[in-house]
Amino acid sequence: MIELRHFQYFVVLAQTLHFGRAAQQLHISQPPLSRQIALMEAELGVQLFERTNRSVRLTRAGNRFYQDAVEILNSVDRARRNVVAASRGEDGAITVGFMMSSAYNILPALTRTYAAAFSRVDMKLAETLPNLLAEAVRAGQTDVGIMYRPEDLTGLDTATVFREEMVAVIPRTHPLAKVRVLDAAQLAEESFVSIPREIAPLVYDLVVTHCRRSGFSPHIRLETNLQQTIINLVGEGLGVAMVPMSMSGASASGNALFKPLRNAPVAEVALLWSRDNHNPCVATFVENARSVWREMQRAPGARLVPDLPDTSVL
């Protein structure tokens, strides 16, 4: 039976047309090489080389076989590289779920750098509510989630990839519109628009705890699942809110003002993945995310919590 090494013997001999030099390149002696080529010809039932005492040359069948043999060896080498790349997470596919607010902070940098570094990985993105995203990761429907840490981390691993302050959101016509930095106590009599606790408990608890430390419990008038909707409702004069600072970059926020909060609470965005997920691309995505976060922290003038864009009325 023809083995892979026989193809290697044949190709080297076809390229050198000299048994001695071919044997030297293959690190074997000449007699075994001659026997293996003869056995190969017998197995195929064709003569691959014309031999004389002075020369060796390919037959017409040998020329044809040479083209196929080179292709076979290249395919084997490519398969070897591919399987090694796949085992290292450099090839394959990964599904990344994200919550809306991460699209305004860490998601673009993570996906851009990962796509550049691992161009052979098929990366799919899906926006999902935080509570559903955690379950999708746990169930193996999503490889990696970018979200605020859920309360239940059973079977999950996490890594912080971004930190940002919460900011107040008020209507543009609000009496506090010209105040540069708000104390939460100044909102004690206001109605709040909030994300439900079951959707994002970390953010909900940050808001409630910050208000209570400021001497009041917020009166939550409206609840909605999306941070963008919260901003829109505030802009329509239906209350005030506290949202992650990155949401100040939302495009449809013309009637809402974002105000820094004194002693603002800080929300951490985490990468979330299942301990039972053996997709090697998860490890490369996690390491890439950690690298991006380290670079952001080392950037000139960087702070752990980014500066608020200047959108307030002075």
PDB file of C-alpha atoms in Angstrom:
ATOM      1  CA  MET A   1       0.000   0.000   0.000  1.00  0.00           C
ATOM      2  CA  ILE A   2       1.286   3.440  -0.898  1.00  0.00           C
ATOM      3  CA  GLU A   3       1.999   5.553   2.185  1.00  0.00           C
ATOM      4  CA  LEU A   4       2.568   9.271   2.603  1.00  0.00           C
ATOM      5  CA  ARG A   5       6.328   8.774   2.862  1.00  0.00           C
ATOM      6  CA  HIS A   6       6.301   7.169  -0.595  1.00  0.00           C
ATOM      7  CA  PHE A   7       4.870  10.366  -2.062  1.00  0.00           C
ATOM      8  CA  GLN A   8       7.657  12.299  -0.319  1.00  0.00           C
ATOM      9  CA  TYR A   9      10.307   9.936  -1.702  1.00  0.00           C
ATOM     10  CA  PHE A  10       8.877  10.211  -5.203  1.00  0.00           C
ATOM     11  CA  VAL A  11       8.613  14.028  -5.188  1.00  0.00           C
ATOM     12  CA  VAL A  12      12.183  14.538  -3.957  1.00  0.00           C
ATOM     13  CA  LEU A  13      13.525  12.104  -6.535  1.00  0.00           C
ATOM     14  CA  ALA A  14      11.447  13.739  -9.289  1.00  0.00           C
ATOM     15  CA  GLN A  15      12.899  17.127  -8.325  1.00  0.00           C
ATOM     16  CA  THR A  16      16.525  15.992  -8.108  1.00  0.00           C
ATOM     17  CA  LEU A  17      16.499  13.216 -10.745  1.00  0.00           C
ATOM     18  CA  HIS A  18      19.388  11.688  -8.822  1.00  0.00           C
ATOM     19  CA  PHE A  19      19.045   8.782  -6.375  1.00  0.00           C
ATOM     20  CA  GLY A  20      22.114   9.777  -4.364  1.00  0.00           C
ATOM     21  CA  ARG A  21      21.108  13.411  -3.859  1.00  0.00           C
ATOM     22  CA  ALA A  22      17.471  12.443  -3.203  1.00  0.00           C
ATOM     23  CA  ALA A  23      18.524   9.915  -0.566  1.00  0.00           C
ATOM     24  CA  GLN A  24      20.716  12.542   1.085  1.00  0.00           C
ATOM     25  CA  GLN A  25      17.829  15.050   1.262  1.00  0.00           C
ATOM     26  CA  LEU A  26      15.538  12.365   2.682  1.00  0.00           C
ATOM     27  CA  HIS A  27      18.162  11.275   5.238  1.00  0.00           C
ATOM     28  CA  ILE A  28      18.062   7.664   4.100  1.00  0.00           C
ATOM     29  CA  SER A  29      20.532   5.518   2.162  1.00  0.00           C
ATOM     30  CA  GLN A  30      20.219   5.004  -1.589  1.00  0.00           C
ATOM     31  CA  PRO A  31      19.286   1.266  -1.702  1.00  0.00           C
ATOM     32  CA  PRO A  32      16.131   1.644   0.451  1.00  0.00           C
ATOM     33  CA  LEU A  33      15.060   4.615  -1.710  1.00  0.00           C
ATOM     34  CA  SER A  34      15.490   2.543  -4.887  1.00  0.00           C
ATOM     35  CA  ARG A  35      13.441  -0.299  -3.362  1.00  0.00           C
ATOM     36  CA  GLN A  36      10.622   2.012  -2.233  1.00  0.00           C
ATOM     37  CA  ILE A  37      10.337   3.634  -5.676  1.00  0.00           C
ATOM     38  CA  ALA A  38      10.277   0.194  -7.309  1.00  0.00           C
ATOM     39  CA  LEU A  39       7.568  -0.979  -4.911  1.00  0.00           C
ATOM     40  CA  MET A  40       5.575   2.169  -5.661  1.00  0.00           C
ATOM     41  CA  GLU A  41       5.768   1.540  -9.394  1.00  0.00           C
ATOM     42  CA  ALA A  42       4.699  -2.060  -8.831  1.00  0.00           C
ATOM     43  CA  GLU A  43       1.728  -0.941  -6.727  1.00  0.00           C
ATOM     44  CA  LEU A  44       0.641   1.571  -9.368  1.00  0.00           C
ATOM     45  CA  GLY A  45       1.380  -0.742 -12.280  1.00  0.00           C
ATOM     46  CA  VAL A  46       3.214   1.994 -14.206  1.00  0.00           C
ATOM     47  CA  GLN A  47       6.812   3.070 -14.680  1.00  0.00           C
ATOM     48  CA  LEU A  48       7.465   6.471 -13.135  1.00  0.00           C
ATOM     49  CA  PHE A  49      11.147   6.863 -13.992  1.00  0.00           C
ATOM     50  CA  GLU A  50      13.373   5.865 -16.872  1.00  0.00           C
ATOM     51  CA  ARG A  51      16.727   4.808 -15.407  1.00  0.00           C
ATOM     52  CA  THR A  52      20.097   4.372 -17.065  1.00  0.00           C
ATOM     53  CA  ASN A  53      23.559   4.134 -15.602  1.00  0.00           C
ATOM     54  CA  ARG A  54      24.021   7.838 -16.309  1.00  0.00           C
ATOM     55  CA  SER A  55      20.618   9.433 -15.833  1.00  0.00           C
ATOM     56  CA  VAL A  56      17.163   9.342 -14.269  1.00  0.00           C
ATOM     57  CA  ARG A  57      14.186  11.035 -15.838  1.00  0.00           C
ATOM     58  CA  LEU A  58      10.422  11.056 -15.411  1.00  0.00           C
ATOM     59  CA  THR A  59       8.204   9.140 -17.781  1.00  0.00           C
ATOM     60  CA  ARG A  60       5.058  10.739 -19.139  1.00  0.00           C
ATOM     61  CA  ALA A  61       3.081   8.924 -16.431  1.00  0.00           C
ATOM     62  CA  GLY A  62       5.676  10.074 -13.878  1.00  0.00           C
ATOM     63  CA  ASN A  63       5.186  13.715 -14.896  1.00  0.00           C
ATOM     64  CA  ARG A  64       1.442  13.392 -14.392  1.00  0.00           C
ATOM     65  CA  PHE A  65       1.887  11.613 -11.078  1.00  0.00           C
ATOM     66  CA  TYR A  66       4.329  14.291  -9.920  1.00  0.00           C
ATOM     67  CA  GLN A  67       1.664  17.013 -10.240  1.00  0.00           C
ATOM     68  CA  ASP A  68      -0.807  14.983  -8.196  1.00  0.00           C
ATOM     69  CA  ALA A  69       1.800  13.964  -5.625  1.00  0.00           C
ATOM     70  CA  VAL A  70       2.782  17.597  -5.002  1.00  0.00           C
ATOM     71  CA  GLU A  71      -0.877  18.518  -4.600  1.00  0.00           C
ATOM     72  CA  ILE A  72      -1.387  15.660  -2.137  1.00  0.00           C
ATOM     73  CA  LEU A  73       1.607  16.686  -0.025  1.00  0.00           C
ATOM     74  CA  ASN A  74       0.467  20.330  -0.055  1.00  0.00           C
ATOM     75  CA  SER A  75      -3.030  19.246   1.031  1.00  0.00           C
ATOM     76  CA  VAL A  76      -1.604  17.177   3.875  1.00  0.00           C
ATOM     77  CA  ASP A  77       0.554  20.083   4.990  1.00  0.00           C
ATOM     78  CA  ARG A  78      -2.420  22.439   4.807  1.00  0.00           C
ATOM     79  CA  ALA A  79      -4.545  19.994   6.808  1.00  0.00           C
ATOM     80  CA  ARG A  80      -1.799  19.809   9.428  1.00  0.00           C
ATOM     81  CA  ARG A  81      -1.622  23.591   9.698  1.00  0.00           C
ATOM     82  CA  ASN A  82      -5.403  23.860   9.841  1.00  0.00           C
ATOM     83  CA  VAL A  83      -5.829  21.351  12.631  1.00  0.00           C
ATOM     84  CA  VAL A  84      -3.093  23.030  14.672  1.00  0.00           C
ATOM     85  CA  ALA A  85      -4.691  26.440  14.079  1.00  0.00           C
ATOM     86  CA  ALA A  86      -8.098  25.096  15.075  1.00  0.00           C
ATOM     87  CA  SER A  87      -6.694  23.572  18.256  1.00  0.00           C
ATOM     88  CA  ARG A  88      -5.191  26.961  19.147  1.00  0.00           C
ATOM     89  CA  GLY A  89      -8.368  28.892  18.383  1.00  0.00           C
ATOM     90  CA  GLU A  90      -6.868  30.497  15.292  1.00  0.00           C
ATOM     91  CA  ASP A  91      -9.461  28.934  12.990  1.00  0.00           C
ATOM     92  CA  GLY A  92     -13.111  27.980  13.404  1.00  0.00           C
ATOM     93  CA  ALA A  93     -16.200  29.913  14.476  1.00  0.00           C
ATOM     94  CA  ILE A  94     -17.392  31.855  17.515  1.00  0.00           C
ATOM     95  CA  THR A  95     -20.741  33.417  18.464  1.00  0.00           C
ATOM     96  CA  VAL A  96     -20.540  36.584  20.548  1.00  0.00           C
ATOM     97  CA  GLY A  97     -23.618  37.943  22.303  1.00  0.00           C
ATOM     98  CA  PHE A  98     -23.701  41.488  23.599  1.00  0.00           C
ATOM     99  CA  MET A  99     -25.998  43.871  25.435  1.00  0.00           C
ATOM    100  CA  MET A 100     -26.895  47.183  23.810  1.00  0.00           C
ATOM    101  CA  SER A 101     -24.736  49.477  25.929  1.00  0.00           C
ATOM    102  CA  SER A 102     -21.559  47.518  25.110  1.00  0.00           C
ATOM    103  CA  ALA A 103     -22.027  48.552  21.470  1.00  0.00           C
ATOM    104  CA  TYR A 104     -21.215  52.086  22.659  1.00  0.00           C
ATOM    105  CA  ASN A 105     -18.120  51.190  24.667  1.00  0.00           C
ATOM    106  CA  ILE A 106     -16.001  48.025  24.450  1.00  0.00           C
ATOM    107  CA  LEU A 107     -17.657  45.917  21.718  1.00  0.00           C
ATOM    108  CA  PRO A 108     -16.250  47.784  18.666  1.00  0.00           C
ATOM    109  CA  ALA A 109     -12.653  47.562  19.927  1.00  0.00           C
ATOM    110  CA  LEU A 110     -12.965  43.896  20.906  1.00  0.00           C
ATOM    111  CA  THR A 111     -14.466  42.716  17.643  1.00  0.00           C
ATOM    112  CA  ARG A 112     -12.229  44.892  15.451  1.00  0.00           C
ATOM    113  CA  THR A 113      -8.993  43.683  17.026  1.00  0.00           C
ATOM    114  CA  TYR A 114     -10.139  40.064  17.160  1.00  0.00           C
ATOM    115  CA  ALA A 115     -11.193  40.047  13.505  1.00  0.00           C
ATOM    116  CA  ALA A 116      -7.817  41.509  12.536  1.00  0.00           C
ATOM    117  CA  ALA A 117      -5.819  39.017  14.602  1.00  0.00           C
ATOM    118  CA  PHE A 118      -7.921  35.943  13.769  1.00  0.00           C
ATOM    119  CA  SER A 119      -9.164  36.559  10.258  1.00  0.00           C
ATOM    120  CA  ARG A 120      -9.843  32.848   9.692  1.00  0.00           C
ATOM    121  CA  VAL A 121     -12.367  32.671  12.541  1.00  0.00           C
ATOM    122  CA  ASP A 122     -15.994  33.133  11.520  1.00  0.00           C
ATOM    123  CA  MET A 123     -17.319  35.551  14.165  1.00  0.00           C
ATOM    124  CA  LYS A 124     -21.082  36.066  14.530  1.00  0.00           C
ATOM    125  CA  LEU A 125     -22.538  38.872  16.680  1.00  0.00           C
ATOM    126  CA  ALA A 126     -25.989  38.930  18.274  1.00  0.00           C
ATOM    127  CA  GLU A 127     -27.534  41.647  20.461  1.00  0.00           C
ATOM    128  CA  THR A 128     -29.398  40.134  23.419  1.00  0.00           C
ATOM    129  CA  LEU A 129     -30.915  41.265  26.718  1.00  0.00           C
ATOM    130  CA  PRO A 130     -28.472  40.649  29.605  1.00  0.00           C
ATOM    131  CA  ASN A 131     -30.608  38.086  31.443  1.00  0.00           C
ATOM    132  CA  LEU A 132     -31.224  36.070  28.261  1.00  0.00           C
ATOM    133  CA  LEU A 133     -27.575  36.367  27.267  1.00  0.00           C
ATOM    134  CA  ALA A 134     -26.331  34.715  30.452  1.00  0.00           C
ATOM    135  CA  GLU A 135     -28.654  31.770  29.891  1.00  0.00           C
ATOM    136  CA  ALA A 136     -27.623  31.480  26.234  1.00  0.00           C
ATOM    137  CA  VAL A 137     -23.959  31.275  27.279  1.00  0.00           C
ATOM    138  CA  ARG A 138     -24.728  28.728  29.980  1.00  0.00           C
ATOM    139  CA  ALA A 139     -26.736  26.612  27.515  1.00  0.00           C
ATOM    140  CA  GLY A 140     -23.967  26.708  24.896  1.00  0.00           C
ATOM    141  CA  GLN A 141     -26.084  28.631  22.373  1.00  0.00           C
ATOM    142  CA  THR A 142     -23.634  31.556  22.583  1.00  0.00           C
ATOM    143  CA  ASP A 143     -19.900  31.135  23.098  1.00  0.00           C
ATOM    144  CA  VAL A 144     -19.117  34.449  24.772  1.00  0.00           C
ATOM    145  CA  GLY A 145     -21.284  37.190  26.275  1.00  0.00           C
ATOM    146  CA  ILE A 146     -20.371  40.852  26.801  1.00  0.00           C
ATOM    147  CA  MET A 147     -22.562  42.150  29.607  1.00  0.00           C
ATOM    148  CA  TYR A 148     -22.851  43.218  33.227  1.00  0.00           C
ATOM    149  CA  ARG A 149     -22.191  40.308  35.553  1.00  0.00           C
ATOM    150  CA  PRO A 150     -25.338  38.336  36.371  1.00  0.00           C
ATOM    151  CA  GLU A 151     -26.108  37.333  39.955  1.00  0.00           C
ATOM    152  CA  ASP A 152     -25.984  33.618  39.135  1.00  0.00           C
ATOM    153  CA  LEU A 153     -22.526  32.635  37.906  1.00  0.00           C
ATOM    154  CA  THR A 154     -23.049  28.886  38.184  1.00  0.00           C
ATOM    155  CA  GLY A 155     -20.898  27.159  35.557  1.00  0.00           C
ATOM    156  CA  LEU A 156     -19.618  30.459  34.196  1.00  0.00           C
ATOM    157  CA  ASP A 157     -16.284  32.276  34.150  1.00  0.00           C
ATOM    158  CA  THR A 158     -15.951  36.048  33.806  1.00  0.00           C
ATOM    159  CA  ALA A 159     -13.294  38.663  33.128  1.00  0.00           C
ATOM    160  CA  THR A 160     -13.688  42.425  33.478  1.00  0.00           C
ATOM    161  CA  VAL A 161     -13.117  44.167  30.153  1.00  0.00           C
ATOM    162  CA  PHE A 162     -14.445  47.683  30.788  1.00  0.00           C
ATOM    163  CA  ARG A 163     -15.435  50.027  33.618  1.00  0.00           C
ATOM    164  CA  GLU A 164     -17.578  53.105  33.354  1.00  0.00           C
ATOM    165  CA  GLU A 165     -19.392  55.538  35.599  1.00  0.00           C
ATOM    166  CA  MET A 166     -23.139  55.873  35.713  1.00  0.00           C
ATOM    167  CA  VAL A 167     -24.492  59.273  34.720  1.00  0.00           C
ATOM    168  CA  ALA A 168     -27.798  61.019  35.281  1.00  0.00           C
ATOM    169  CA  VAL A 169     -30.152  61.602  32.363  1.00  0.00           C
ATOM    170  CA  ILE A 170     -32.621  64.487  32.536  1.00  0.00           C
ATOM    171  CA  PRO A 171     -34.854  66.233  29.984  1.00  0.00           C
ATOM    172  CA  ARG A 172     -33.269  69.176  28.210  1.00  0.00           C
ATOM    173  CA  THR A 173     -35.978  71.423  29.699  1.00  0.00           C
ATOM    174  CA  HIS A 174     -35.316  70.288  33.283  1.00  0.00           C
ATOM    175  CA  PRO A 175     -34.588  72.983  35.920  1.00  0.00           C
ATOM    176  CA  LEU A 176     -31.226  71.292  36.596  1.00  0.00           C
ATOM    177  CA  ALA A 177     -30.190  71.503  32.929  1.00  0.00           C
ATOM    178  CA  LYS A 178     -27.475  74.092  33.632  1.00  0.00           C
ATOM    179  CA  VAL A 179     -25.987  72.291  36.628  1.00  0.00           C
ATOM    180  CA  ARG A 180     -22.662  70.787  35.646  1.00  0.00           C
ATOM    181  CA  VAL A 181     -22.406  67.924  38.149  1.00  0.00           C
ATOM    182  CA  LEU A 182     -25.440  66.516  39.924  1.00  0.00           C
ATOM    183  CA  ASP A 183     -25.806  65.124  43.404  1.00  0.00           C
ATOM    184  CA  ALA A 184     -28.219  62.221  43.364  1.00  0.00           C
ATOM    185  CA  ALA A 185     -30.106  63.925  46.228  1.00  0.00           C
ATOM    186  CA  GLN A 186     -31.159  66.619  43.746  1.00  0.00           C
ATOM    187  CA  LEU A 187     -33.279  63.958  42.020  1.00  0.00           C
ATOM    188  CA  ALA A 188     -35.005  62.750  45.187  1.00  0.00           C
ATOM    189  CA  GLU A 189     -38.416  64.117  44.181  1.00  0.00           C
ATOM    190  CA  GLU A 190     -38.224  62.917  40.580  1.00  0.00           C
ATOM    191  CA  SER A 191     -39.867  59.941  38.929  1.00  0.00           C
ATOM    192  CA  PHE A 192     -37.326  57.489  37.529  1.00  0.00           C
ATOM    193  CA  VAL A 193     -37.258  55.473  34.330  1.00  0.00           C
ATOM    194  CA  SER A 194     -35.337  52.247  34.868  1.00  0.00           C
ATOM    195  CA  ILE A 195     -34.389  48.905  33.434  1.00  0.00           C
ATOM    196  CA  PRO A 196     -36.189  46.067  35.297  1.00  0.00           C
ATOM    197  CA  ARG A 197     -34.053  44.325  37.892  1.00  0.00           C
ATOM    198  CA  GLU A 198     -34.621  40.912  36.311  1.00  0.00           C
ATOM    199  CA  ILE A 199     -33.065  42.179  33.048  1.00  0.00           C
ATOM    200  CA  ALA A 200     -29.877  43.697  34.519  1.00  0.00           C
ATOM    201  CA  PRO A 201     -29.679  43.348  38.312  1.00  0.00           C
ATOM    202  CA  LEU A 202     -26.222  44.901  38.556  1.00  0.00           C
ATOM    203  CA  VAL A 203     -27.255  48.184  36.919  1.00  0.00           C
ATOM    204  CA  TYR A 204     -30.589  48.309  38.733  1.00  0.00           C
ATOM    205  CA  ASP A 205     -28.891  47.770  42.105  1.00  0.00           C
ATOM    206  CA  LEU A 206     -26.219  50.387  41.351  1.00  0.00           C
ATOM    207  CA  VAL A 207     -28.922  53.003  40.790  1.00  0.00           C
ATOM    208  CA  VAL A 208     -31.031  52.065  43.805  1.00  0.00           C
ATOM    209  CA  THR A 209     -28.041  51.771  46.144  1.00  0.00           C
ATOM    210  CA  HIS A 210     -26.594  55.113  45.017  1.00  0.00           C
ATOM    211  CA  CYS A 211     -29.924  56.831  45.585  1.00  0.00           C
ATOM    212  CA  ARG A 212     -30.318  55.292  49.048  1.00  0.00           C
ATOM    213  CA  ARG A 213     -26.826  56.399  50.015  1.00  0.00           C
ATOM    214  CA  SER A 214     -27.930  59.871  48.991  1.00  0.00           C
ATOM    215  CA  GLY A 215     -30.862  59.708  51.390  1.00  0.00           C
ATOM    216  CA  PHE A 216     -33.817  58.523  49.322  1.00  0.00           C
ATOM    217  CA  SER A 217     -35.326  55.542  47.545  1.00  0.00           C
ATOM    218  CA  PRO A 218     -36.017  56.260  43.883  1.00  0.00           C
ATOM    219  CA  HIS A 219     -39.633  56.328  42.770  1.00  0.00           C
ATOM    220  CA  ILE A 220     -39.525  54.162  39.645  1.00  0.00           C
ATOM    221  CA  ARG A 221     -42.381  55.238  37.449  1.00  0.00           C
ATOM    222  CA  LEU A 222     -41.552  53.367  34.254  1.00  0.00           C
ATOM    223  CA  GLU A 223     -39.530  50.289  33.426  1.00  0.00           C
ATOM    224  CA  THR A 224     -38.273  49.290  30.000  1.00  0.00           C
ATOM    225  CA  ASN A 225     -35.805  46.660  28.794  1.00  0.00           C
ATOM    226  CA  LEU A 226     -33.535  48.857  26.655  1.00  0.00           C
ATOM    227  CA  GLN A 227     -31.228  51.666  27.761  1.00  0.00           C
ATOM    228  CA  GLN A 228     -31.936  53.542  24.517  1.00  0.00           C
ATOM    229  CA  THR A 229     -35.667  53.504  25.291  1.00  0.00           C
ATOM    230  CA  ILE A 230     -34.942  54.851  28.774  1.00  0.00           C
ATOM    231  CA  ILE A 231     -33.118  57.808  27.231  1.00  0.00           C
ATOM    232  CA  ASN A 232     -35.923  58.428  24.748  1.00  0.00           C
ATOM    233  CA  LEU A 233     -38.557  58.402  27.519  1.00  0.00           C
ATOM    234  CA  VAL A 234     -36.494  60.819  29.599  1.00  0.00           C
ATOM    235  CA  GLY A 235     -36.148  63.078  26.577  1.00  0.00           C
ATOM    236  CA  GLU A 236     -39.944  63.114  26.305  1.00  0.00           C
ATOM    237  CA  GLY A 237     -40.177  64.422  29.879  1.00  0.00           C
ATOM    238  CA  LEU A 238     -41.444  61.201  31.462  1.00  0.00           C
ATOM    239  CA  GLY A 239     -38.842  61.135  34.239  1.00  0.00           C
ATOM    240  CA  VAL A 240     -35.123  61.009  34.956  1.00  0.00           C
ATOM    241  CA  ALA A 241     -32.714  58.105  34.921  1.00  0.00           C
ATOM    242  CA  MET A 242     -29.221  56.857  35.604  1.00  0.00           C
ATOM    243  CA  VAL A 243     -27.538  54.956  32.781  1.00  0.00           C
ATOM    244  CA  PRO A 244     -24.014  53.807  31.883  1.00  0.00           C
ATOM    245  CA  MET A 245     -21.918  56.717  30.638  1.00  0.00           C
ATOM    246  CA  SER A 246     -21.353  55.077  27.238  1.00  0.00           C
ATOM    247  CA  MET A 247     -25.038  55.566  26.428  1.00  0.00           C
ATOM    248  CA  SER A 248     -24.314  59.279  26.074  1.00  0.00           C
ATOM    249  CA  GLY A 249     -23.097  58.323  22.602  1.00  0.00           C
ATOM    250  CA  ALA A 250     -26.560  57.103  21.576  1.00  0.00           C
ATOM    251  CA  SER A 251     -27.666  58.874  18.412  1.00  0.00           C
ATOM    252  CA  ALA A 252     -31.294  59.511  19.369  1.00  0.00           C
ATOM    253  CA  SER A 253     -30.667  61.496  22.553  1.00  0.00           C
ATOM    254  CA  GLY A 254     -31.330  65.034  21.358  1.00  0.00           C
ATOM    255  CA  ASN A 255     -33.930  65.883  24.016  1.00  0.00           C
ATOM    256  CA  ALA A 256     -31.988  64.301  26.876  1.00  0.00           C
ATOM    257  CA  LEU A 257     -28.992  65.667  28.758  1.00  0.00           C
ATOM    258  CA  PHE A 258     -26.314  63.500  30.352  1.00  0.00           C
ATOM    259  CA  LYS A 259     -24.931  64.822  33.640  1.00  0.00           C
ATOM    260  CA  PRO A 260     -21.970  63.540  35.647  1.00  0.00           C
ATOM    261  CA  LEU A 261     -22.901  62.329  39.123  1.00  0.00           C
ATOM    262  CA  ARG A 262     -20.921  63.226  42.194  1.00  0.00           C
ATOM    263  CA  ASN A 263     -19.343  60.050  43.617  1.00  0.00           C
ATOM    264  CA  ALA A 264     -20.844  58.178  40.703  1.00  0.00           C
ATOM    265  CA  PRO A 265     -21.262  54.414  40.957  1.00  0.00           C
ATOM    266  CA  VAL A 266     -19.137  52.386  38.559  1.00  0.00           C
ATOM    267  CA  ALA A 267     -20.467  49.579  36.377  1.00  0.00           C
ATOM    268  CA  GLU A 268     -18.153  46.820  35.209  1.00  0.00           C
ATOM    269  CA  VAL A 269     -18.666  45.198  31.818  1.00  0.00           C
ATOM    270  CA  ALA A 270     -17.581  41.571  31.846  1.00  0.00           C
ATOM    271  CA  LEU A 271     -16.832  38.842  29.376  1.00  0.00           C
ATOM    272  CA  LEU A 272     -18.841  35.740  30.196  1.00  0.00           C
ATOM    273  CA  TRP A 273     -18.232  32.165  29.017  1.00  0.00           C
ATOM    274  CA  SER A 274     -19.174  28.649  30.079  1.00  0.00           C
ATOM    275  CA  ARG A 275     -16.629  26.394  31.753  1.00  0.00           C
ATOM    276  CA  ASP A 276     -18.074  23.531  29.718  1.00  0.00           C
ATOM    277  CA  ASN A 277     -17.484  25.262  26.384  1.00  0.00           C
ATOM    278  CA  HIS A 278     -14.474  23.626  24.712  1.00  0.00           C
ATOM    279  CA  ASN A 279     -14.444  25.828  21.601  1.00  0.00           C
ATOM    280  CA  PRO A 280     -10.753  26.859  21.366  1.00  0.00           C
ATOM    281  CA  CYS A 281     -11.803  30.206  19.863  1.00  0.00           C
ATOM    282  CA  VAL A 282     -13.226  31.206  23.257  1.00  0.00           C
ATOM    283  CA  ALA A 283      -9.742  31.267  24.795  1.00  0.00           C
ATOM    284  CA  THR A 284      -8.351  33.455  21.998  1.00  0.00           C
ATOM    285  CA  PHE A 285     -11.314  35.839  22.268  1.00  0.00           C
ATOM    286  CA  VAL A 286     -10.915  36.142  26.039  1.00  0.00           C
ATOM    287  CA  GLU A 287      -7.174  36.794  25.783  1.00  0.00           C
ATOM    288  CA  ASN A 288      -7.744  39.356  23.028  1.00  0.00           C
ATOM    289  CA  ALA A 289     -10.330  41.123  25.213  1.00  0.00           C
ATOM    290  CA  ARG A 290      -7.958  41.238  28.162  1.00  0.00           C
ATOM    291  CA  SER A 291      -5.253  42.663  25.903  1.00  0.00           C
ATOM    292  CA  VAL A 292      -7.596  45.377  24.591  1.00  0.00           C
ATOM    293  CA  TRP A 293      -8.561  46.354  28.141  1.00  0.00           C
ATOM    294  CA  ARG A 294      -4.900  46.531  29.216  1.00  0.00           C
ATOM    295  CA  GLU A 295      -4.085  48.725  26.210  1.00  0.00           C
ATOM    296  CA  MET A 296      -6.979  51.036  27.033  1.00  0.00           C
ATOM    297  CA  GLN A 297      -5.699  51.407  30.577  1.00  0.00           C
ATOM    298  CA  ARG A 298      -2.145  52.121  29.380  1.00  0.00           C
ATOM    299  CA  ALA A 299      -3.178  54.667  26.774  1.00  0.00           C
ATOM    300  CA  PRO A 300      -1.834  58.213  27.385  1.00  0.00           C
ATOM    301  CA  GLY A 301      -4.194  60.084  29.683  1.00  0.00           C
ATOM    302  CA  ALA A 302      -6.404  57.029  30.169  1.00  0.00           C
ATOM    303  CA  ARG A 303      -8.388  56.489  33.341  1.00  0.00           C
ATOM    304  CA  LEU A 304     -10.015  53.299  34.549  1.00  0.00           C
ATOM    305  CA  VAL A 305     -13.306  55.118  34.091  1.00  0.00           C
ATOM    306  CA  PRO A 306     -13.383  57.081  30.778  1.00  0.00           C
ATOM    307  CA  ASP A 307     -14.172  60.766  30.640  1.00  0.00           C
ATOM    308  CA  LEU A 308     -17.755  61.799  29.966  1.00  0.00           C
ATOM    309  CA  PRO A 309     -18.283  63.338  26.496  1.00  0.00           C
ATOM    310  CA  ASP A 310     -19.056  67.044  26.730  1.00  0.00           C
ATOM    311  CA  THR A 311     -22.783  66.953  25.990  1.00  0.00           C
ATOM    312  CA  SER A 312     -24.035  68.972  28.944  1.00  0.00           C
ATOM    313  CA  VAL A 313     -25.308  72.550  28.868  1.00  0.00           C
ATOM    314  CA  LEU A 314     -22.899  74.688  30.906  1.00  0.00           C
TER     315      LEU A 314
END
